Structure formats: structure tokens, C-alpha cells
Coordinates of C-alpha atoms and ligand atoms in Angstrom, one line a residue:
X1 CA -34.6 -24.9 -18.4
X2 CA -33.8 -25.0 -14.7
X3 CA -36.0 -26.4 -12.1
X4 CA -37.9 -23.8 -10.4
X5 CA -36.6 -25.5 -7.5
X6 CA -32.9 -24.6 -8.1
X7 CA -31.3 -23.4 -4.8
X8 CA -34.3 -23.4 -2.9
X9 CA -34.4 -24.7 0.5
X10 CA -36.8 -27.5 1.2
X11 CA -37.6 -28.1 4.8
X12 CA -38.4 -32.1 4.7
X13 CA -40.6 -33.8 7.8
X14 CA -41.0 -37.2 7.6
X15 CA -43.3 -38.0 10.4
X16 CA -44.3 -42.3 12.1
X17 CA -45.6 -44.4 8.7
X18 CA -44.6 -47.0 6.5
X19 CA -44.0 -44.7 3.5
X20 CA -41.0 -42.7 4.9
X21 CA -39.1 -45.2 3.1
X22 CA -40.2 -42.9 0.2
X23 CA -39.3 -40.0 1.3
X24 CA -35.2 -41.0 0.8
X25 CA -37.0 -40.8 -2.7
X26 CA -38.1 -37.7 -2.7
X27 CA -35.1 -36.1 -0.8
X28 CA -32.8 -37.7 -4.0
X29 CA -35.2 -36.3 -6.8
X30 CA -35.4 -32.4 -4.7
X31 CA -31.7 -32.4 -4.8
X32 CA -31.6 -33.7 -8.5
X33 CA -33.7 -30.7 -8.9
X34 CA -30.9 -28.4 -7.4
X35 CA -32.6 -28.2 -4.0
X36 CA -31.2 -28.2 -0.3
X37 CA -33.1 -30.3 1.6
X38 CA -32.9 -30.3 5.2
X39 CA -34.8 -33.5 6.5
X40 CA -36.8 -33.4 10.1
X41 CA -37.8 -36.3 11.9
X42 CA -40.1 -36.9 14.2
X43 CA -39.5 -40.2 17.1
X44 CA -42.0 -42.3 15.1
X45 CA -40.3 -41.7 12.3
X46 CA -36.9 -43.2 13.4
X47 CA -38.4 -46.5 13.9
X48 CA -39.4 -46.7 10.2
X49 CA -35.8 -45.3 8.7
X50 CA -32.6 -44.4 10.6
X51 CA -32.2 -40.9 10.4
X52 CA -28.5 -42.1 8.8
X53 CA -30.1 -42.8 5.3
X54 CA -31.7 -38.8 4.9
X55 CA -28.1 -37.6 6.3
X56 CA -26.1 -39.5 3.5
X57 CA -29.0 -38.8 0.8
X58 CA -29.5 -34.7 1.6
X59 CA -25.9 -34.3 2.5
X60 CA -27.1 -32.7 5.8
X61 CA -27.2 -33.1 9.5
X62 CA -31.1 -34.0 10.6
X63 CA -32.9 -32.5 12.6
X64 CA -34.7 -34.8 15.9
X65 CA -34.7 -33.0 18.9
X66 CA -36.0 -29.7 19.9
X67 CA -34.0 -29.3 22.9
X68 CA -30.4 -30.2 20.9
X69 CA -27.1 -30.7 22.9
X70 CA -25.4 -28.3 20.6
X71 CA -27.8 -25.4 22.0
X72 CA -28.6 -24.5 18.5
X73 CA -32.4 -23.0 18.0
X74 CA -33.0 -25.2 14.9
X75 CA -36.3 -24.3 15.4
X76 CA -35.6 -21.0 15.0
X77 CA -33.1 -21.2 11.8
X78 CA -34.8 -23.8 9.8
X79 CA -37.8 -22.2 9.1
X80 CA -36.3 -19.1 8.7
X81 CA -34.4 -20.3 6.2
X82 CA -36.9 -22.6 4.1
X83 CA -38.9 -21.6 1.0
X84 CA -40.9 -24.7 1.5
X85 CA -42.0 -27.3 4.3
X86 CA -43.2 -30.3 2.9
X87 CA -44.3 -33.5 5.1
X88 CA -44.0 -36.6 3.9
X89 CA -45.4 -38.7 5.1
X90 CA -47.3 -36.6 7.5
X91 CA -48.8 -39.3 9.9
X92 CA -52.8 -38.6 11.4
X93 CA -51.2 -37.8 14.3
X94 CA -49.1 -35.4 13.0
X95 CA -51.8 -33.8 11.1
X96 CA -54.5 -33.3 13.9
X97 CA -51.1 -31.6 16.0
X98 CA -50.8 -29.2 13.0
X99 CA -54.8 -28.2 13.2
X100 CA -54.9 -27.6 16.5
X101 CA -51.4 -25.5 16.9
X102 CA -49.6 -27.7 18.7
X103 CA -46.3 -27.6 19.0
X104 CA -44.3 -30.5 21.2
X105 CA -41.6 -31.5 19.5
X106 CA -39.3 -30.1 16.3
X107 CA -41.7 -30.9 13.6
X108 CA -44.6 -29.0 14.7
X109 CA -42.9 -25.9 16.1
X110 CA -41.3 -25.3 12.5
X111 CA -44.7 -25.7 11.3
X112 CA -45.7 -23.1 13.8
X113 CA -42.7 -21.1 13.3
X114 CA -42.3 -20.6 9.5
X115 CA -44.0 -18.4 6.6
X116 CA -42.9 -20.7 4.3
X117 CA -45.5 -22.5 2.4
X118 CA -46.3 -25.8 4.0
X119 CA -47.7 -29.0 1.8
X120 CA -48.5 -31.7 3.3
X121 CA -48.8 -35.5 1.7
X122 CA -51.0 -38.0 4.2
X123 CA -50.2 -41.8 4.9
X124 CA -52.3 -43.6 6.8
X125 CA -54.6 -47.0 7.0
X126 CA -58.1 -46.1 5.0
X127 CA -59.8 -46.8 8.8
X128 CA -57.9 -43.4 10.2
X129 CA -57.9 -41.6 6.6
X130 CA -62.0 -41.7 6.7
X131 CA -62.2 -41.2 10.5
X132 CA -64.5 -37.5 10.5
X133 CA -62.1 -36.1 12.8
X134 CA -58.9 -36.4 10.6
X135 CA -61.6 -35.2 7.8
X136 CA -62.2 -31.8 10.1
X137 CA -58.0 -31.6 10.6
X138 CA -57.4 -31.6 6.9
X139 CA -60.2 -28.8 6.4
X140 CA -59.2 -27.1 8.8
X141 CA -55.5 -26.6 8.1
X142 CA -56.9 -26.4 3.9
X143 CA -58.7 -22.9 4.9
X144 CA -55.4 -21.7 6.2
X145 CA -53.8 -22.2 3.4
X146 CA -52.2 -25.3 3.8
X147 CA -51.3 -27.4 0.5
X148 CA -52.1 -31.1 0.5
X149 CA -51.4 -33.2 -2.0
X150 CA -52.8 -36.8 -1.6
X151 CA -53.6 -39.4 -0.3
X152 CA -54.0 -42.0 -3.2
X153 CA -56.4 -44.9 -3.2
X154 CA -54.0 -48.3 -3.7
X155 CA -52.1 -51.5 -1.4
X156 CA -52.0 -50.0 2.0
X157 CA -49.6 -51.6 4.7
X158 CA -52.5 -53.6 6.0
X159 CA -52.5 -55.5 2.8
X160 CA -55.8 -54.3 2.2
X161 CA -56.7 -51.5 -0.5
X162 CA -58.0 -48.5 0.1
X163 CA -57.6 -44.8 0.6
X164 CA -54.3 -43.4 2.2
X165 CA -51.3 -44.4 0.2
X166 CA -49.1 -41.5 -0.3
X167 CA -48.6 -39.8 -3.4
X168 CA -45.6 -40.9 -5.3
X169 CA -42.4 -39.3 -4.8
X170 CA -42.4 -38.1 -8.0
X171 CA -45.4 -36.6 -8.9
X172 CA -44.7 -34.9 -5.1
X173 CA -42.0 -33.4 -6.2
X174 CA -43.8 -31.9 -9.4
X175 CA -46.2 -30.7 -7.2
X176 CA -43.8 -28.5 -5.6
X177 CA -42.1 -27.7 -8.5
X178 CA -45.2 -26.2 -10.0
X179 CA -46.4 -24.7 -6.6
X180 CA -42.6 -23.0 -6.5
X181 CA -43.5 -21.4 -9.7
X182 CA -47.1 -20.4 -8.7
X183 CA -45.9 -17.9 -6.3
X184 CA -44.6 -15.7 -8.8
X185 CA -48.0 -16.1 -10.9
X186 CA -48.7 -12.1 -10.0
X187 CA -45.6 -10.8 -9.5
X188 CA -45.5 -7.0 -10.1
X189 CA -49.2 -7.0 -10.9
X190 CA -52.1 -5.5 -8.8
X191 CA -55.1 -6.8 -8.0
X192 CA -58.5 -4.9 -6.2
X193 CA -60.5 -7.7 -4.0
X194 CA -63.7 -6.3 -2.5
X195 CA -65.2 -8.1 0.4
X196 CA -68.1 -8.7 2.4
X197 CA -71.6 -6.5 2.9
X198 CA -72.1 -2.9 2.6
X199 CA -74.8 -1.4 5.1
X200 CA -77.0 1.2 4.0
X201 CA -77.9 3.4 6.9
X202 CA -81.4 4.2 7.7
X203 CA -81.2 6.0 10.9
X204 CA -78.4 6.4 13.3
X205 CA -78.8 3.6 14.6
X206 CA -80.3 0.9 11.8
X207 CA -79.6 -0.2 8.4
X208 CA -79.9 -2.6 5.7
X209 CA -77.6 -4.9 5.1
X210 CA -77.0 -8.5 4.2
X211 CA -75.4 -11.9 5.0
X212 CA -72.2 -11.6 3.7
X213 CA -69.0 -12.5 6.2
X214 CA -66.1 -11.5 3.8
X215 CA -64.8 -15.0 3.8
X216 CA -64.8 -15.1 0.5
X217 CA -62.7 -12.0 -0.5
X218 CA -60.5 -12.0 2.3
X219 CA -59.8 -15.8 1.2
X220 CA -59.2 -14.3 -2.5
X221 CA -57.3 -11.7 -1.3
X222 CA -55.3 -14.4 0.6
X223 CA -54.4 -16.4 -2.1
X224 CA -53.8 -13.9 -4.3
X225 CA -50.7 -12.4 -2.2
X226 CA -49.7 -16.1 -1.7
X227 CA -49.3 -15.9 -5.2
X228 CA -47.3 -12.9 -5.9
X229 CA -49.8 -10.0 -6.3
X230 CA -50.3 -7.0 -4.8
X231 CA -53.3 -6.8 -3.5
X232 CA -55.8 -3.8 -2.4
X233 CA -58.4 -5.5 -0.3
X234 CA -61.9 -2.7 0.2
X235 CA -63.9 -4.7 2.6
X236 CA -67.5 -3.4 3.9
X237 CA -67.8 -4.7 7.7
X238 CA -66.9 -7.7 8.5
X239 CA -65.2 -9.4 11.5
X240 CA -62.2 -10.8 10.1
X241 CA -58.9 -10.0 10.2
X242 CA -57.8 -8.1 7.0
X243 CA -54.4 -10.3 5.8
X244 CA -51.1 -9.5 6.3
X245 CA -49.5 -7.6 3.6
X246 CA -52.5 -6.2 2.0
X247 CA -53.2 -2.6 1.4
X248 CA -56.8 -2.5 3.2
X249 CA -59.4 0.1 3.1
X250 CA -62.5 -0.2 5.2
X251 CA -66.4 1.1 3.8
X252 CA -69.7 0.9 4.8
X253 CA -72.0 1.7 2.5
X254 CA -72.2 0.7 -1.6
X255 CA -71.7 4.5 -2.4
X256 CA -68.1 4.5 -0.4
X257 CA -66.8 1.3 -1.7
X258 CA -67.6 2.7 -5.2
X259 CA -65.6 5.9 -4.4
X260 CA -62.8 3.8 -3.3
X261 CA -62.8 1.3 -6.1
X262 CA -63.2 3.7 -8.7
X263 CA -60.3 5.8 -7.4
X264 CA -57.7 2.5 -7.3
X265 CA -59.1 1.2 -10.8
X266 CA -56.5 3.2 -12.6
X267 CA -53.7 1.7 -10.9
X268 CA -54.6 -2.3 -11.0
X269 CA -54.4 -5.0 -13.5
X270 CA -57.7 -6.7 -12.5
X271 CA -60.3 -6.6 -10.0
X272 CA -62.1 -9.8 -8.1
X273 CA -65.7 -8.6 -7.0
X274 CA -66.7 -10.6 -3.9
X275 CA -68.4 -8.4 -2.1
X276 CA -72.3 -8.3 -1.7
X277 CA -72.8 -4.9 -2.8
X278 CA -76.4 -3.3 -1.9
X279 CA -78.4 -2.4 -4.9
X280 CA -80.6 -0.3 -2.8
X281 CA -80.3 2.4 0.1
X282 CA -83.2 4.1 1.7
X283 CA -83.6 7.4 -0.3
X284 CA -83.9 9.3 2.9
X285 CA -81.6 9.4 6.0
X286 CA -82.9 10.5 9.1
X287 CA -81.4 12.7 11.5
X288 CA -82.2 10.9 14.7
X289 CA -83.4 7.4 15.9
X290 CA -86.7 6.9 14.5
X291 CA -89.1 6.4 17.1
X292 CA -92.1 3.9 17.1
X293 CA -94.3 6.1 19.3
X294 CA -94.3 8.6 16.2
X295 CA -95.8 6.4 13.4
X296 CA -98.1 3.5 13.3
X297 CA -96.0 2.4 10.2
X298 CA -93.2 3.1 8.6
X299 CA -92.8 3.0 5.0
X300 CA -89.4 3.5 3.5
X301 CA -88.9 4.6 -0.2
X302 CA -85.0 2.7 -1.7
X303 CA -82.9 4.1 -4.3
X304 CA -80.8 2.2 -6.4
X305 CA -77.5 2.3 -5.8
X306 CA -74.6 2.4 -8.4
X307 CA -73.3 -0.9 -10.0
X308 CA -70.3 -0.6 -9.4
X309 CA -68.9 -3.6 -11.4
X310 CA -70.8 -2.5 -14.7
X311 CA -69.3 0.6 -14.5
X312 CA -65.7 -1.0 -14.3
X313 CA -67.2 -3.3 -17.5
X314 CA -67.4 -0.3 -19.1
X315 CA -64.0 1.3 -18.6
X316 CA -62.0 -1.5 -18.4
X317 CA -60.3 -2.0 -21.3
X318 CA -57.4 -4.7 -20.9
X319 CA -58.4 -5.1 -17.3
X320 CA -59.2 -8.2 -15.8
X321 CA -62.6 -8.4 -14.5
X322 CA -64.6 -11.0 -11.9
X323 CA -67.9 -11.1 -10.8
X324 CA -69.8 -13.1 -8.5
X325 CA -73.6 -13.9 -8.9
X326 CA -75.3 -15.4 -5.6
X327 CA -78.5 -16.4 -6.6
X328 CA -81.1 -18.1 -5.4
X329 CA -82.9 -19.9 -8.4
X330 CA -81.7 -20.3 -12.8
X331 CA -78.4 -19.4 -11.7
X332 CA -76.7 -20.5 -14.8
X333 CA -78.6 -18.1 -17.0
X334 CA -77.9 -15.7 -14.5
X335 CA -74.5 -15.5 -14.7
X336 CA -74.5 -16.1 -18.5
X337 CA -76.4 -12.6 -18.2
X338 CA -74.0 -11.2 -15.9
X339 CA -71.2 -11.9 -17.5
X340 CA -72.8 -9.5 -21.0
X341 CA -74.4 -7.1 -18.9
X342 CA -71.3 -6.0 -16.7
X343 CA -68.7 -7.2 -19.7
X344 CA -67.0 -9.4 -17.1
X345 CA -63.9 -12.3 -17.7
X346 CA -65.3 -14.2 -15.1
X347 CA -68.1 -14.8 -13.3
X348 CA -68.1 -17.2 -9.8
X349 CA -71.9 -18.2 -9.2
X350 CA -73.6 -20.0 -6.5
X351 CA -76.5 -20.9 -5.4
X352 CA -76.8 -19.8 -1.4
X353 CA -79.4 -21.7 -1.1
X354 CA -77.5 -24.8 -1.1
X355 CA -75.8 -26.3 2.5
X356 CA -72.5 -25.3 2.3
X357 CA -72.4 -23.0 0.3
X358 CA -72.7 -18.7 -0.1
X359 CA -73.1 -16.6 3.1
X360 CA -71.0 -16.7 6.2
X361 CA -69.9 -20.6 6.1
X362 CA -66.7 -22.0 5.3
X363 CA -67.0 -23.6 2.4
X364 CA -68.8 -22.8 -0.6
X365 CA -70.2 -25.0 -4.3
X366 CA -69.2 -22.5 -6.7
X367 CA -70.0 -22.7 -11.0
X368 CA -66.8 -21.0 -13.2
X369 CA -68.3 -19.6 -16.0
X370 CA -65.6 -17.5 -18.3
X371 CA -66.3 -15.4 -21.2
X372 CA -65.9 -17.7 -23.6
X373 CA -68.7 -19.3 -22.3
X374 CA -66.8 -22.1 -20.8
X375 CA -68.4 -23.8 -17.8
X376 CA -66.3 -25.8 -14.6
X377 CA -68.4 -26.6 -11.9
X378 CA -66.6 -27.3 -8.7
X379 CA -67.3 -29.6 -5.7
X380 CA -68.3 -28.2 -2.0
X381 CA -64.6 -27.3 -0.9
X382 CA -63.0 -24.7 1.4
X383 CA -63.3 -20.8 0.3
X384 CA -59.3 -20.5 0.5
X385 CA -59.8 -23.5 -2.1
X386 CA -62.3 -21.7 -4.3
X387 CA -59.8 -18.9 -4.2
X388 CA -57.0 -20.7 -5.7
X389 CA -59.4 -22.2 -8.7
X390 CA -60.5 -18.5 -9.0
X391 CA -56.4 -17.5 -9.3
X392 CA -55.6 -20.5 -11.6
X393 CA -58.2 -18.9 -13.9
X394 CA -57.5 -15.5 -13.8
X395 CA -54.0 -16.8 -15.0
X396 CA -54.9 -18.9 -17.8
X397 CA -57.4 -15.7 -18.9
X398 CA -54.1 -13.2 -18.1
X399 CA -52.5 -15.8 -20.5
X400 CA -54.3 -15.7 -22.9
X401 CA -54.7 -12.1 -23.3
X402 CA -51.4 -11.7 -23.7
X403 CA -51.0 -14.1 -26.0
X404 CA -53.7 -12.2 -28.4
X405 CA -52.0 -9.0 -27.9
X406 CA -48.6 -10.6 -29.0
X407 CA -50.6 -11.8 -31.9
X408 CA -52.1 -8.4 -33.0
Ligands
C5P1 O1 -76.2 -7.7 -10.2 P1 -75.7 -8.5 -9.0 O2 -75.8 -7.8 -7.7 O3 -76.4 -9.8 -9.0 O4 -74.2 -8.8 -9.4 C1 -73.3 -9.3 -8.6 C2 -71.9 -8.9 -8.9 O5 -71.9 -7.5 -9.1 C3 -71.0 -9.1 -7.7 O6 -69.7 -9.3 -8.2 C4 -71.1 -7.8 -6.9 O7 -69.9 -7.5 -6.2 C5 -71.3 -6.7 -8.1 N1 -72.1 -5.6 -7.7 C6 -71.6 -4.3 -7.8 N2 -72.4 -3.2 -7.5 C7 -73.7 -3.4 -7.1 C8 -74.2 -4.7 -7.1 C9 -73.4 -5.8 -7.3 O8 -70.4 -4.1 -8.1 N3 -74.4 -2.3 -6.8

């Protein structure tokens, strides 16, 4: 079978460490694979390798200079061009450029400039690897979406051992391989990702409402575009800024985000249900702003409002269904329960009481349970992250659907 790296263009940045030695490694393997590699190097990186060895190995002129003698906008070319930027080695320096958007020389400004996917494979001395600022860097750029792959834990240039060795050329360029192929996970399917709070109006000026940001879903709905999907995205209000290429519908309460979802259900292959639907709205709206001098107190009466996910359990036949279960105590019988109760695939739980995790921060400690009753229990990591784990499951549970089908 070909490589799903056949006649793709790789963008290669090879930034100031010891291990761009490897990369001439990598370059040879991409182009075993069929790929065009077009190697960028950065000054620090000359002193390691002469830029003469990644000519002769990728068959291609390389890239060093941002202002070029030639007048040609490589900057502007190359990363329309690429399907993939991968740096290796990316150097800390190189790194903390990327997280804060700078852009000084080649390297950086086709990082700025492209829309290709951008992995990234660290080499450094353990001392700068665990230095909390490079820690931040690497977060940062992970909640954009940023692949990184690496480092190891092995003989480091010092001659001591520790954490920072870069990942092996090869199993690099298996990564790639496998994350070329991820982008078409989705293709010509369609996926609903709700997002964020609903607010359930009391007067016209007040309302109920909870913690939710959206990160979550927008971070889902992220992803799962990244990956091929189409994606509907029905946020209730939130701040962000709804992706590019979604098709987006704004709701505020729980009753108009299930009028919306029920009325896209028809056309989608699966729906991801982040958002922190109100189960209750005041049973009474009133006209005006209620005033205090009126009433010594004020009681307010809630109805419930619709569930909208357990109505989708109940019509969803092949569908693909996810749920999310913020709780705040027995959160693993919980989600068992919620995953009978709605008749769900999937269920993402968390406990929000924990730091780091549920409501408006960027990271969260989530629990996969699926409906086989299979549990994976995932480390604090960035939402984007939690998204892709989410994805990689809803593709192994599309899988095996399919498979069944076939079978029947
Ligand atoms: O029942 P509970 O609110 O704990 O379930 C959480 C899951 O159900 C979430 O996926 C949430 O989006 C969804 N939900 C819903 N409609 C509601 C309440 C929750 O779809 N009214």
C-alpha cells in the first residue's frame, strides 16, 4: 500500500541542537516515503550541519534567509505549498518564538504563515526541557493545536541522561505518516458539537446560568474539522471565537439549542454534547425588571427543561452519540448511569471539582467511559488534547460499527 505520505509536501525546520544530525535521517526516510521535503534552517542550525547535506539528501534548494538575494517570498510559497511543517529538532528557543508569535527570521514566519499542520519534536538539555517556562510554551502552542511528538528520556549531549533527547527519526516519521492519514478520519461525515452554557432568562435583565466557557466544544469542534468532518458547532454564549470553517449557530436558552439540535439531527452522523445544558428555567418570565422595592422576597418556581441528549438516545438509531457528565461527587457511577439512561456511545466525565479540570480553565482530567463499559482515564492535559482522545474514540467506535454492520 502507498505511504499516506506519497506526494505530499513536507516543510522540514531544523532549528540550533545537536540532533539535526538526525534530521538528514528523517529527510531520507520522508522521501523513501514518496515525500518532497523542502528543509528550513535556522542560523543555529548551520553550525551543527551544513545546509549542503539536506540539499544533496532532499534534492532541494534550502531555505536560510528571509530576506533572499533572489527576491523570492519563500516565506510566502513554502507554506503555501506544504501539507505538513514538521521541526526537528525544534530548539527551546525556537519553541518559546512559536508561543509567543514571533516571527524574525524564515523559520517562524512560515510557522506564522501556513495552515498546514505543524508538529513539533523538542531537543534540548533536561535543565531547559523542565524549565516551567518552556513547560507553559509547549501548553500553550498544544491548545492551538500544535502536534508534539517527544522529547524522550535517554544520553543527552551533556553526557548526562535525562529528559529531551529527540524522538527517533523513525518513529517521527510514522508519526506523520499516521497523522497524514488522521485528517481524512471524517471525511464526508458530519458531526453536531454543542458548546458552552445556556441562560435561562428570568427577567429582562437576569438569568440563570452556569460556569461553562465553551472551551470544551469549541476545542472538539476544533479537532474535529482538523480531522476531516464537517462540523455544525450550536454554542450557547460564550466569548470565544466560533472556528473557522464551521457552520455555527448561536442560542441562549436550553429550549433553543434543542430546537436547533433537533432540526440538524437528521442530517449528521454523530453528535458530541459538551455543552452545560440547564435542566431548569424559571416557569415564569417577567415582563419588566423585577424590582426589589416590590417584594420582601422573591421566590421563583423552575421547570424542567427538555433533555435534549436523551431525546437523541432515543432516536438515534446508527448515530453516534457523546455525552458529558460534570459531576461533583461518584462520578463513575454517574456516567455508567448516563450512558443507559440517555443510550449514549460515549460518555466524557469529570469531576469539576478537581484543579484543572471542568469549567472555564484550560485544561481538564477527563474519565472515557464507552458503551461497552470500557474505562480510560486520562491525565490533566489541554482541552484541544482531550478533544483529540475524544476523536480517536469516536473513530475506533465508527469502526466498529461498521464493522458489525458488514457482519450482519
Ligand atoms: O443529566 P446531565 O445534565 O448530568 O447530563 C449531561 C449530558 O447531557 C451532557 O452531555 C449535556 O450536554 C446533556 N444534557 C442535555 N440536555 C439537558 C441536560 C443535559 O442534552 N437538559
Amino acid at each position: 500500500m502507498d505511504s499516506a505520505l506519497k506526494r505530499k509536501n513536507v516543510l522540514l525546520g531544523i532549528s540550533g541542537s545537536i540532533a539535526a544530525y538526525k534530521a538528514a535521517e528523517i529527510v531520507r526516510l520522508l522521501r523513501k516515503r514518496g515525500a518532497a521535503v523542502y528543509p528550513i534552517m535556522t542560523k543555529a542550525a548551520t553550525h551543527f550541519v551544513h545546509p549542503i547535506t539536506f540539499q544533496a539528501l532532499a534534492s532541494q534548494k534550502v531555505t536560510l534567509e528571509l530576506f533572499d538575494k533572489n527576491k523570492e517570498m519563500r516565506h510566502l510559497s513554502l507554506p503555501r505549498l506544504a501539507d505538513l511543517l514538521l521541526i526537528a529538532p525544534a530548539s527551546a528557543n525556537v519553541i518559546g518564538k512559536m508561543a509567543s508569535g514571533i516571527a524574525d527570521e524564515i523559520l517562524t514566519t512560515i510557522v506564522l504563515a501556513t495552515e498546514a499542520p505543524v508538529v513539533i519534536a523538542p531537543a534540548m538539555d533536561h535543565g531547559m526541557y523542565k524549565s516551567p517556562i518552556l513547560q507553559r510554551n509547549i501548553s500553550k502552542l498544544k491548545a492551538f493545536g500544535y502536534r508534539f511528538i517527544g522529547p524522550e528520556k535517554g544520553d543527552l549531549a551533556s553526557g548526562e541522561v535525562g529528559m529531551g533527547r529527540m524522538t527517533e527519526p523513525s518513529e517521527i516519521v510514522q508519526y506523520l505518516e499516521e497523522l497524514i492519514q488522521s485528517r481524512d478520519d471524517f471525511r464526508g461525515k458530519t458531526f453536531l458539537v454543542t458548546a458552552g452554557p445556556t441562560r435561562e432568562r428570568l427577567d429582562t435583565v437576569r438569568f440563570f446560568s452556569n460556569y461553562s466557557s465553551g472551551k470544551m466544544g469549541y476545542a472538539l469542534a476544533e479537532e474535529g474539522r482538523w480531522r476531516g468532518a464537517k462540523i455544525i458547532l450550536v454554542s450557547g454564549p460564550s466569548s470565544l471565537t466560533p472556528p473557522g470553517g464551521v457552520e455555527f449557530y448561536r442560542v441562549e436558552s436550553a429550549q433553543e439549542m434543542y430546537d436547533t439540535v433537533m432540526s440538524k439531527f437528521p442530517q449528521v452522523d454523530g453528535v458530541l454534547m459538551a455543552a452545560a445544558v440547564s435542566d431548569y428555567r424559571p416557569a415564569r418570565r417577567w415582563q419588566n425588571k423585577i424590582k426589589k422595592e416590590s417584594r420582601e422576597k422573591l421566590v421563583v418556581e423552575l421547570v424542567q427543561n427538555p433533555d435534549i441528549l436523551k431525546e437523541l438516545g432515543e432516536k438515534k438509531a446508527n448515530k453516534i452519540l457523546v455525552g458529558f457528565c460534570a459531576e461533583t461527587k461518584d462520578l463513575e457511577k454517574e456516567a455508567r448511569k448516563k450512558l443507559i439512561t440517555k443510550g449514549l456511545d460515549l460518555v466524557v466525565a469529570n469531576d469539576v471539582t478537581l484543579e484543572g479540570a471542568g469549567f472555564e480553565v484550560d485544561t481538564n482530567i477527563v474519565t472515557l467511559i464507552d458503551g461497552q463499559g470500557k474505562k480510560e482515564a486520562l491525565s490533566r492535559r489541554s482541552k484541544r488534547e482531550v478533544a483529540q482522545k475524544v476523536w480517536d474514540k469516536v473513530k475506533q467506535l465508527t469502526e466498529v460499527r461498521k464493522i458489525s454492520r458488514e457482519m450482519a
